[in-house]
Coordinates of C-alpha atoms in Angstrom, one line a residue:
M18 CA 11.7 19.8 -48.7
K19 CA 13.6 23.1 -48.6
K20 CA 11.1 24.4 -45.8
L21 CA 11.7 21.4 -43.7
L22 CA 15.6 21.5 -44.2
S23 CA 15.4 25.2 -43.1
A24 CA 13.5 24.7 -40.1
L25 CA 16.0 21.9 -39.1
L26 CA 18.7 24.3 -39.5
V27 CA 17.0 27.0 -37.4
M28 CA 16.4 24.3 -34.6
M29 CA 20.0 23.2 -34.7
M30 CA 21.2 26.8 -34.5
L31 CA 19.0 27.2 -31.5
V32 CA 20.3 24.1 -29.8
A33 CA 24.0 25.5 -30.7
C34 CA 22.8 28.8 -29.0
M35 CA 21.8 26.9 -25.9
A36 CA 24.9 25.1 -25.7
P37 CA 26.3 26.8 -22.5
A38 CA 23.1 26.0 -20.9
L39 CA 22.6 22.5 -22.1
A40 CA 26.4 21.6 -21.8
D41 CA 27.2 18.8 -19.6
E42 CA 29.8 16.0 -19.5
G43 CA 28.3 13.2 -21.9
S44 CA 25.1 13.1 -23.5
E45 CA 22.9 14.7 -20.9
P46 CA 21.8 18.2 -20.7
D47 CA 22.4 20.3 -17.6
W48 CA 19.1 20.9 -16.0
T49 CA 20.1 23.6 -13.5
H50 CA 18.7 26.5 -15.6
Y51 CA 15.4 24.8 -16.2
D52 CA 14.9 24.3 -12.6
E53 CA 15.6 28.1 -11.8
L54 CA 13.4 29.2 -14.7
I55 CA 10.5 27.3 -13.2
A56 CA 11.1 28.7 -9.9
E57 CA 11.1 32.1 -11.4
I58 CA 7.7 31.5 -13.3
K59 CA 6.1 30.3 -10.1
T60 CA 7.1 33.7 -8.3
T61 CA 6.6 36.1 -11.0
T62 CA 3.5 38.4 -10.6
D63 CA 3.5 40.3 -13.9
L64 CA 1.3 37.8 -16.0
E65 CA 2.7 38.9 -19.3
E66 CA 6.2 38.4 -18.2
R67 CA 5.1 35.1 -16.8
E68 CA 3.9 33.9 -20.1
A69 CA 7.4 34.9 -21.9
L70 CA 9.2 32.9 -19.2
M71 CA 6.8 30.1 -19.9
H72 CA 7.8 30.2 -23.6
Q73 CA 11.6 30.1 -22.7
A74 CA 11.1 27.1 -20.8
E75 CA 9.2 25.4 -23.4
D76 CA 12.0 26.3 -25.8
M77 CA 14.5 24.6 -23.4
L78 CA 12.4 21.6 -23.0
M79 CA 11.7 21.1 -26.7
E80 CA 15.2 21.6 -27.8
T81 CA 16.4 18.6 -25.6
S82 CA 14.1 16.5 -28.2
A83 CA 13.5 14.2 -25.5
I84 CA 9.8 14.7 -26.0
L85 CA 8.5 13.2 -29.6
P86 CA 4.7 14.7 -29.5
I87 CA 2.4 12.4 -31.5
Y88 CA -1.1 14.1 -31.2
Y89 CA -3.4 16.0 -29.0
Y90 CA -5.9 14.0 -27.0
N91 CA -9.6 13.8 -27.3
D92 CA -11.4 11.2 -25.2
P93 CA -13.4 8.2 -26.7
F94 CA -15.7 6.3 -24.4
M95 CA -18.9 4.4 -24.6
L96 CA -22.0 5.0 -22.4
D97 CA -25.2 2.9 -22.3
S98 CA -28.3 4.9 -23.4
A99 CA -29.9 4.0 -20.3
V100 CA -27.4 5.7 -18.1
T101 CA -27.5 9.7 -17.8
N102 CA -25.6 12.3 -16.0
V103 CA -21.9 10.7 -16.3
Y104 CA -19.8 13.7 -17.2
S105 CA -16.4 14.3 -17.4
N106 CA -13.8 17.3 -17.9
L107 CA -10.9 18.5 -20.0
F108 CA -8.7 16.5 -17.8
G109 CA -9.9 13.3 -18.4
Y110 CA -11.9 12.6 -15.0
K111 CA -15.3 10.8 -15.2
F112 CA -18.0 11.6 -12.4
F113 CA -20.4 9.2 -11.8
M114 CA -21.9 10.2 -8.4
Y115 CA -24.8 11.9 -9.9
A116 CA -25.3 9.4 -12.8
N117 CA -28.9 7.9 -13.1
K118 CA -29.7 4.5 -14.6
E119 CA -33.0 3.7 -15.8
G120 CA -34.5 0.9 -13.7
D121 CA -31.3 0.1 -11.5
T122 CA -29.0 1.5 -9.1
T123 CA -25.9 -0.3 -10.1
L124 CA -23.4 1.0 -12.5
R125 CA -21.1 -1.3 -14.2
A126 CA -17.9 0.0 -15.8
C127 CA -14.2 -0.4 -17.0
L128 CA -11.7 2.2 -16.7
A129 CA -8.6 0.4 -17.0
S130 CA -6.6 -2.6 -15.5
E131 CA -5.3 -2.7 -11.8
P132 CA -4.8 1.0 -10.4
D133 CA -1.5 2.0 -9.3
K134 CA -2.4 3.9 -6.3
L135 CA -5.7 4.8 -4.7
D136 CA -4.1 7.2 -2.3
P137 CA -5.1 10.8 -3.8
A138 CA -1.9 12.1 -2.7
L139 CA 0.0 9.4 -4.3
N140 CA -1.7 8.9 -7.5
S141 CA -0.4 10.1 -10.9
T142 CA -2.6 8.4 -13.3
V143 CA -6.1 9.5 -15.0
D144 CA -7.9 6.3 -14.0
G145 CA -6.5 6.9 -10.3
A146 CA -7.9 10.5 -10.3
T147 CA -11.2 9.2 -11.6
L148 CA -11.5 7.1 -8.6
A149 CA -10.3 9.6 -6.4
V150 CA -12.9 12.3 -7.5
N151 CA -15.6 9.8 -6.9
S152 CA -14.4 8.4 -3.5
F153 CA -12.7 11.3 -1.9
S154 CA -13.6 15.1 -1.9
G155 CA -11.5 18.5 -1.9
L156 CA -12.2 22.0 -1.1
Y157 CA -13.4 22.5 -4.7
T158 CA -14.6 20.3 -7.4
Y159 CA -15.9 20.5 -11.1
D160 CA -19.7 20.7 -12.3
A161 CA -21.0 19.1 -15.5
E162 CA -20.1 22.2 -17.4
G163 CA -16.4 21.9 -16.3
Q164 CA -16.7 24.8 -14.1
L165 CA -15.2 25.0 -10.7
V166 CA -17.6 24.9 -7.6
P167 CA -17.1 24.4 -3.9
D168 CA -17.1 21.1 -2.7
L169 CA -16.4 20.4 1.0
A170 CA -15.9 24.4 1.2
T171 CA -18.5 26.9 1.2
G172 CA -16.2 29.5 -0.7
Y173 CA -13.0 31.5 0.0
T174 CA -11.7 35.0 0.6
M175 CA -8.5 36.3 -0.9
N176 CA -6.2 39.4 0.5
E177 CA -5.8 42.4 -1.7
D178 CA -2.5 41.0 -3.5
G179 CA -3.6 37.4 -3.9
T180 CA -1.2 35.7 -1.7
V181 CA -3.5 34.7 1.3
Y182 CA -6.6 32.4 0.7
T183 CA -8.9 31.5 3.4
F184 CA -11.1 28.7 2.8
T185 CA -14.4 28.4 4.6
L186 CA -15.4 24.6 5.1
K187 CA -19.1 23.4 5.4
E188 CA -20.3 22.4 8.9
G189 CA -21.3 19.0 9.9
L190 CA -18.8 17.2 7.3
K191 CA -18.0 13.6 8.1
W192 CA -15.6 11.0 7.0
S193 CA -17.2 7.7 5.7
D194 CA -17.0 6.2 9.3
G195 CA -19.0 8.9 10.7
S196 CA -16.2 10.8 12.4
E197 CA -15.7 14.6 12.0
L198 CA -14.2 15.9 8.9
N199 CA -12.5 19.5 9.1
A200 CA -10.0 21.8 8.1
K201 CA -7.3 20.4 10.4
D202 CA -7.6 17.1 8.1
F203 CA -6.7 19.5 5.2
E204 CA -3.9 21.0 7.0
W205 CA -2.4 17.6 7.7
S206 CA -3.1 16.1 4.5
W207 CA -1.6 19.1 2.5
K208 CA 1.5 19.1 4.6
R209 CA 1.9 15.2 4.3
A210 CA 1.4 15.4 0.6
A211 CA 4.3 18.3 0.3
A212 CA 6.6 16.8 2.6
T213 CA 10.1 15.4 1.4
A214 CA 9.4 12.0 3.4
T215 CA 6.1 11.2 1.7
A216 CA 8.0 11.7 -1.8
A217 CA 4.6 12.1 -3.8
D218 CA 5.0 12.4 -7.4
Y219 CA 3.2 15.7 -7.4
S220 CA 4.5 17.1 -4.4
Y221 CA 5.9 19.9 -6.4
M222 CA 2.2 21.4 -6.9
F223 CA 2.6 22.6 -3.4
N224 CA 5.8 24.8 -4.0
G225 CA 4.0 27.9 -4.6
I226 CA 2.9 27.8 -0.8
K227 CA 5.4 29.5 1.5
G228 CA 7.5 26.9 3.6
Y229 CA 7.3 24.1 1.0
P230 CA 8.1 21.5 1.2
D231 CA 8.4 20.7 5.1
D232 CA 7.0 23.6 6.6
L233 CA 4.1 24.5 4.7
A234 CA 2.1 27.7 5.4
V235 CA -1.2 26.1 5.8
T236 CA -3.2 26.6 9.2
A237 CA -6.6 25.2 10.3
S238 CA -8.5 27.3 12.8
D239 CA -9.3 25.9 16.1
D240 CA -12.7 25.5 15.3
G241 CA -11.7 23.4 12.3
L242 CA -14.1 25.5 9.9
T243 CA -11.4 27.6 8.1
L244 CA -8.1 26.8 6.2
T245 CA -5.6 29.7 5.7
V246 CA -2.9 29.3 3.0
E247 CA -0.1 31.7 2.6
L248 CA 1.5 31.8 -0.9
A249 CA 4.9 32.9 -1.9
A250 CA 3.4 34.7 -5.0
P251 CA -0.2 35.3 -6.6
C252 CA -1.2 32.0 -8.5
V253 CA -3.9 32.5 -11.2
Y254 CA -4.8 28.6 -11.0
F255 CA -5.0 28.0 -7.2
L256 CA -8.7 27.2 -7.2
D257 CA -7.9 24.7 -9.8
L258 CA -5.4 23.1 -7.4
A259 CA -7.8 23.1 -4.6
A260 CA -9.9 20.7 -6.7
F261 CA -6.9 18.5 -7.7
P262 CA -6.8 14.9 -6.1
T263 CA -3.3 15.5 -4.4
F264 CA -4.9 18.4 -2.6
F265 CA -7.9 16.0 -1.1
A266 CA -8.0 15.2 2.5
V267 CA -7.2 11.9 3.8
K268 CA -7.5 10.7 7.5
Q269 CA -4.3 10.9 9.5
S270 CA -5.2 7.9 11.9
E271 CA -6.0 5.6 8.7
V272 CA -2.6 6.5 6.8
E273 CA -0.4 6.5 10.1
G274 CA -2.1 3.3 11.6
A275 CA -1.6 1.3 8.7
E276 CA 0.6 -1.9 8.9
G277 CA 3.8 -1.3 6.9
Y278 CA 3.6 2.3 7.1
L279 CA 6.8 2.8 9.1
D280 CA 10.0 0.8 9.3
A281 CA 11.7 -0.4 12.3
D282 CA 13.3 2.8 13.0
G283 CA 10.3 4.7 12.8
N284 CA 10.6 6.2 9.2
I285 CA 8.0 6.1 6.5
L286 CA 8.4 3.1 4.6
N287 CA 5.2 2.9 2.5
P288 CA 3.0 5.8 2.6
N289 CA 0.5 4.0 0.5
A290 CA 0.1 0.9 2.8
W291 CA -3.3 2.2 4.2
A292 CA -5.0 2.1 0.7
T293 CA -4.0 -1.1 -0.7
E294 CA -7.2 -3.1 0.2
A295 CA -10.9 -2.4 0.3
G296 CA -12.3 -0.8 3.4
F297 CA -10.4 2.2 4.0
I298 CA -12.1 5.4 5.2
S299 CA -12.7 8.0 2.5
S300 CA -14.8 11.1 1.9
G301 CA -16.5 11.3 -1.2
A302 CA -19.8 9.7 -2.7
Y303 CA -18.5 6.1 -2.8
V304 CA -16.4 3.8 -0.4
L305 CA -14.4 0.9 -1.8
T306 CA -15.8 -2.1 -0.2
E307 CA -14.4 -5.2 -2.4
W308 CA -11.3 -5.4 -4.3
K309 CA -10.3 -8.6 -6.3
H310 CA -6.8 -7.3 -7.3
N311 CA -6.4 -7.6 -11.1
E312 CA -10.1 -8.6 -11.6
S313 CA -12.6 -6.3 -10.2
M314 CA -13.5 -3.5 -7.6
V315 CA -16.8 -2.4 -5.9
Y316 CA -17.6 0.9 -4.8
E317 CA -20.9 1.5 -2.5
K318 CA -22.5 4.6 -1.9
N319 CA -21.3 6.6 1.2
P320 CA -24.2 7.7 3.4
N321 CA -21.9 10.2 5.2
Y322 CA -21.0 12.1 2.1
W323 CA -22.1 15.6 2.4
N324 CA -24.3 15.5 -0.7
A325 CA -25.4 11.8 -0.4
E326 CA -28.9 12.7 -0.9
N327 CA -28.4 13.6 -4.6
V328 CA -26.4 10.3 -5.2
K329 CA -28.8 7.9 -7.0
I330 CA -26.4 5.1 -8.1
E331 CA -25.9 2.9 -4.9
R332 CA -23.1 0.6 -6.2
I333 CA -20.3 0.8 -9.0
E334 CA -18.9 -2.6 -10.0
L335 CA -15.5 -2.0 -11.8
M336 CA -14.0 -4.6 -14.1
L337 CA -10.3 -4.5 -14.1
S338 CA -8.7 -5.1 -17.5
A339 CA -6.4 -3.7 -20.2
D340 CA -7.8 -6.1 -22.9
D341 CA -10.0 -3.6 -24.8
T342 CA -11.2 -6.6 -27.0
A343 CA -12.4 -8.3 -23.8
I344 CA -14.0 -4.9 -22.4
Y345 CA -15.8 -4.1 -25.7
A346 CA -17.2 -7.8 -25.7
A347 CA -18.4 -7.2 -22.1
Y348 CA -20.1 -4.1 -23.2
Q349 CA -21.8 -5.3 -26.4
A350 CA -23.2 -8.3 -24.2
G351 CA -24.8 -5.9 -21.7
D352 CA -22.3 -6.5 -18.9
L353 CA -20.9 -3.1 -18.7
D354 CA -22.5 0.3 -18.8
F355 CA -19.5 2.4 -19.3
I356 CA -16.1 1.6 -20.9
D357 CA -13.2 4.1 -21.6
T358 CA -11.4 2.2 -24.2
V359 CA -12.5 0.7 -27.6
P360 CA -10.4 -1.5 -29.9
T361 CA -8.8 -0.1 -32.6
D362 CA -10.5 -2.2 -35.4
Q363 CA -13.9 -1.1 -34.0
I364 CA -13.7 2.6 -33.7
A365 CA -14.4 3.3 -37.6
S366 CA -17.7 1.5 -37.3
L367 CA -18.7 3.2 -34.2
N368 CA -17.4 6.7 -34.6
G369 CA -20.1 9.0 -35.7
I370 CA -22.5 6.3 -36.2
D371 CA -23.2 4.6 -32.7
P372 CA -24.9 7.2 -30.5
E373 CA -23.5 5.2 -27.5
F374 CA -19.9 6.1 -28.7
Y375 CA -18.8 9.6 -27.5
V376 CA -15.6 11.5 -28.4
V377 CA -15.2 14.5 -25.9
D378 CA -12.4 17.3 -25.8
N379 CA -9.3 16.8 -23.6
L380 CA -6.4 18.9 -22.9
G381 CA -3.4 16.8 -23.3
T382 CA -0.8 15.3 -25.5
Y383 CA 0.0 11.7 -26.5
Y384 CA 3.9 11.5 -26.9
V385 CA 7.0 9.5 -26.7
S386 CA 9.4 10.4 -23.9
F387 CA 13.4 9.3 -24.4
N388 CA 15.3 8.7 -21.4
V389 CA 18.1 11.0 -21.5
K390 CA 20.4 8.6 -19.4
S391 CA 19.7 5.6 -21.7
P392 CA 22.8 3.7 -22.9
L393 CA 21.3 4.4 -26.5
F394 CA 23.2 8.0 -26.0
D395 CA 26.5 6.5 -24.5
G396 CA 29.5 8.0 -26.0
K397 CA 27.3 11.0 -27.7
T398 CA 27.8 14.8 -26.9
V399 CA 24.5 16.7 -25.8
E400 CA 24.2 17.9 -29.4
Q401 CA 24.4 14.6 -31.0
A402 CA 22.0 13.0 -28.6
N403 CA 19.7 15.8 -29.4
A404 CA 20.2 15.2 -33.2
M405 CA 19.5 11.4 -32.7
R406 CA 16.2 12.2 -30.9
R407 CA 15.3 14.9 -33.7
A408 CA 15.9 12.4 -36.4
F409 CA 13.7 9.8 -34.9
A410 CA 11.0 12.6 -34.7
L411 CA 11.3 13.3 -38.3
L412 CA 10.7 9.7 -39.3
V413 CA 7.4 9.3 -37.4
D414 CA 4.2 9.8 -39.6
R415 CA 1.7 11.3 -37.2
Q416 CA -0.9 11.8 -39.5
Y417 CA -0.9 8.0 -40.4
I418 CA -1.1 7.1 -36.7
I419 CA -4.1 9.2 -36.2
D420 CA -5.7 8.0 -39.6
T421 CA -5.2 4.1 -38.8
I422 CA -4.9 3.8 -35.0
A423 CA -6.4 7.0 -33.2
Q424 CA -9.3 7.5 -35.5
T425 CA -11.2 10.0 -33.9
G426 CA -10.0 13.1 -35.3
Q427 CA -7.0 14.2 -33.0
L428 CA -4.5 16.8 -34.4
P429 CA -1.0 15.9 -34.8
A430 CA 1.2 17.4 -32.2
N431 CA 4.2 19.6 -33.0
T432 CA 5.0 20.6 -29.5
F433 CA 4.1 19.3 -25.8
V434 CA 2.0 21.9 -24.6
P435 CA -1.4 21.3 -26.4
A436 CA -3.3 23.4 -28.5
G437 CA -6.0 25.5 -26.6
M438 CA -4.1 25.6 -23.4
A439 CA -4.8 29.2 -21.9
D440 CA -1.9 31.8 -21.3
G441 CA -2.8 32.8 -17.9
H442 CA -4.1 36.3 -18.6
G443 CA -7.2 35.8 -21.0
G444 CA -5.4 34.5 -24.1
V445 CA -4.0 31.3 -25.8
F446 CA -0.7 30.1 -25.1
R447 CA -0.2 28.2 -28.3
M448 CA -0.4 31.2 -30.7
D449 CA 2.1 33.4 -32.3
D450 CA 1.8 37.0 -31.5
E451 CA 3.9 40.2 -31.5
D452 CA 6.0 38.9 -28.4
Y453 CA 6.7 35.3 -29.5
T454 CA 6.9 33.3 -32.7
Y455 CA 7.3 29.4 -32.7
P456 CA 10.2 28.1 -34.6
V457 CA 7.8 25.8 -37.0
E458 CA 4.3 26.5 -37.6
T459 CA 3.3 27.0 -34.2
G460 CA 5.4 24.3 -32.8
Y461 CA 8.9 22.8 -32.8
F462 CA 8.4 19.8 -35.1
S463 CA 7.2 19.8 -38.6
T464 CA 4.4 16.9 -38.7
E465 CA 5.6 16.1 -42.1
V466 CA 7.9 13.0 -42.5
D467 CA 11.3 14.0 -43.7
V468 CA 13.6 10.8 -44.2
E469 CA 16.5 13.1 -45.8
G470 CA 16.6 15.5 -42.8
A471 CA 16.5 12.4 -40.5
I472 CA 19.7 11.0 -42.5
E473 CA 21.6 14.4 -42.2
L474 CA 21.0 14.6 -38.4
L475 CA 22.1 11.2 -37.8
K476 CA 25.2 11.8 -39.8
S477 CA 26.1 14.6 -37.7
A478 CA 25.9 12.4 -34.5
G479 CA 28.3 10.2 -36.0
Y480 CA 26.3 7.5 -37.9
E481 CA 27.2 6.1 -41.3
F482 CA 24.9 5.0 -44.2
D483 CA 25.3 3.1 -47.3
A484 CA 24.4 3.8 -50.8
N485 CA 20.8 3.0 -50.2
N486 CA 20.5 5.3 -47.4
M487 CA 20.3 2.6 -44.6
L488 CA 22.3 2.6 -41.5
S489 CA 25.7 1.2 -41.9
A490 CA 26.5 -2.2 -40.1
S491 CA 29.4 -0.2 -38.5
T492 CA 27.1 2.2 -36.9
P493 CA 23.7 0.5 -35.9
I494 CA 21.1 1.9 -33.9
S495 CA 18.9 -0.5 -31.8
F496 CA 16.9 0.1 -28.7
E497 CA 13.6 -1.1 -26.9
Y498 CA 10.4 0.6 -26.8
L499 CA 8.3 0.4 -23.4
T500 CA 4.5 0.5 -23.6
N501 CA 1.6 -0.7 -21.8
E502 CA -1.0 -3.0 -23.0
G503 CA -3.7 -2.1 -25.3
S504 CA -4.5 -2.2 -29.1
G505 CA -4.0 1.5 -29.5
N506 CA -0.8 1.8 -27.7
V507 CA 0.7 -1.4 -29.4
G508 CA -0.5 -0.1 -32.7
I509 CA 1.3 3.1 -32.2
A510 CA 4.5 1.4 -31.2
E511 CA 4.2 -0.9 -34.3
C512 CA 3.7 2.3 -36.7
I513 CA 6.7 3.9 -35.0
Q514 CA 8.8 0.6 -35.3
Q515 CA 7.9 0.5 -39.3
D516 CA 8.7 4.4 -39.5
L517 CA 12.3 3.9 -37.8
A518 CA 12.9 0.6 -39.9
V519 CA 12.8 2.6 -42.9
I520 CA 16.5 3.7 -42.5
G521 CA 17.5 0.5 -40.7
I522 CA 16.8 1.6 -37.1
N523 CA 16.2 -1.8 -35.0
M524 CA 13.2 -1.0 -32.4
T525 CA 12.0 -3.8 -30.5
I526 CA 8.7 -3.4 -28.4
R527 CA 8.4 -4.4 -24.8
T528 CA 4.6 -4.6 -23.7
C529 CA 3.9 -4.7 -19.8
D530 CA 1.1 -4.5 -17.4
W531 CA 0.2 -1.2 -16.2
N532 CA 1.7 -1.0 -12.8
V533 CA 5.1 -2.4 -14.1
F534 CA 5.0 0.0 -17.0
L535 CA 4.4 3.0 -14.8
N536 CA 7.2 2.1 -12.4
D537 CA 9.7 1.3 -14.8
R538 CA 9.0 4.4 -16.9
K539 CA 9.1 6.5 -13.6
N540 CA 12.5 4.9 -12.6
G541 CA 14.1 5.3 -15.8
N542 CA 14.2 1.7 -16.7
Y543 CA 13.6 2.1 -20.3
D544 CA 15.3 3.6 -23.7
I545 CA 12.1 5.3 -25.1
A546 CA 8.6 4.8 -23.9
R547 CA 5.2 5.5 -24.8
N548 CA 3.6 8.6 -22.6
G549 CA 0.8 10.9 -22.1
W550 CA 0.1 13.8 -20.1
L551 CA -3.5 15.2 -19.5
A552 CA -3.7 18.8 -18.0
D553 CA -4.3 18.9 -14.3
F554 CA -5.6 22.3 -14.7
N555 CA -5.6 24.9 -17.7
D556 CA -2.2 26.5 -17.5
P557 CA 1.0 25.8 -19.3
I558 CA 3.0 25.5 -16.1
N559 CA 1.1 22.1 -15.6
F560 CA 3.3 20.9 -18.8
L561 CA 6.6 22.6 -17.6
E562 CA 6.8 22.2 -14.0
M563 CA 6.6 18.3 -14.1
W564 CA 10.2 18.3 -15.8
T565 CA 12.0 19.8 -12.9
T566 CA 15.0 17.6 -11.5
D567 CA 13.0 16.8 -8.4
S568 CA 9.5 16.1 -9.9
G569 CA 8.2 12.6 -9.4
N570 CA 6.5 13.1 -13.1
N571 CA 10.0 13.6 -14.8
D572 CA 10.1 10.4 -16.7
C573 CA 12.8 11.9 -19.1
Q574 CA 15.4 11.8 -16.0
F575 CA 16.4 15.4 -16.7
G576 CA 18.9 16.4 -14.1
R577 CA 19.0 13.0 -12.4

């Protein structure tokens, strides 16, 4: 207990020291310095200095206490023994294009419910990314060993200081309709994804390129065989970006010719209008040919895919559902070959027992996000709102959640950047070393429950308690927890609800459909929400730049 209280005091002192940077009217932290720090990281060429700056950014982020990490992800799924060569990577993508199925060329799968967006430039979900990597192509991709390999490119050259990349594309590339695909398509697509008018959630990923956002220094050669990219500073993970769905090419005429794309004044109204029904042109191994919304999708082999001769599965039939009990029943009945979720009450009987149940590594964090603009924090100072959020974190029993809900050997999380993340210059970011020491056990939160510490923090935020250490009726705390469907997500919400109720906090749970959930969370229509982030590439900046004021993934609403 003394160790936990001591750690709390250290963190409260750190917050006090940060007061000039965090101070703002009301309960919301001033986020200007954070934005400036991320911009500095993106242009710093000294890799050790860059790591130090990323630790500073992580300090600022975690000292808001607006992120409550629960556990570090791994990835459980089920795959029928008749199917081989389905592979995934650390970022959660599933690759089906080189699969084989004994005696059949149709693969039946369930990834999730109705996808939010299929345009790879606009998608920001893992299930959407899986659909993207199987139906669109980038300059680079990942192989079965998780290594970067050329996809539509044959390779690249780089200038001496690492600021100019020139990619050479394969000759004879085609869109799924048979028309020519070349570097000019990538030039247009990258500029479109970065542009202010498109408002893509991931537009910030282009901010390392000169001219971002609206004059991107990306140029295709006249013959369409090379793409030249000028960076503002060397980028150690630039090839990873070339394999990321936001950097995939989409066909200009498809996007701009869609009904509803522009408003009456010629301004972009709906950049996703072209990809809301089956039949749109793509470039990957498969083309979406049928889409019964909220029910099913069918992808069929694209004969114009550059590597079509090695695509053995001719048809992928997708069940769209978030009901993991129904999904599991369909798998057990032989109606599905692959499922990406399993009911909580079935995991113990499968894990380590059923050879069709897999648990693979991921690089990501399951967490709870606080909306810093929520009325929950009205009337509080920055420090008091911070203390409230930290108190909630001290009440949550992460290990119990892992043991009873997650159940696949996850590690309890004590910071947002996951264990195992590289530091950008050959080491591991999440390790104490001579240059940096984490405040608490290589993290920011003790993973032990500390009710006494939580009460003291809430008292510092102006809350009163009775003789039984329950919140006084004169200073109640009541809020809503937002989550999407699924027994695991709901089960975790119920665990947190019980943990907070120990001192009289009233938390109600609102469960909604995936699309509604995503947009309510993104737009700040919540108090506290279930959240999760899988790395897009193996560098800490991925977990830090998403929280800048203008980022489309800034669900906490920092700086808004």
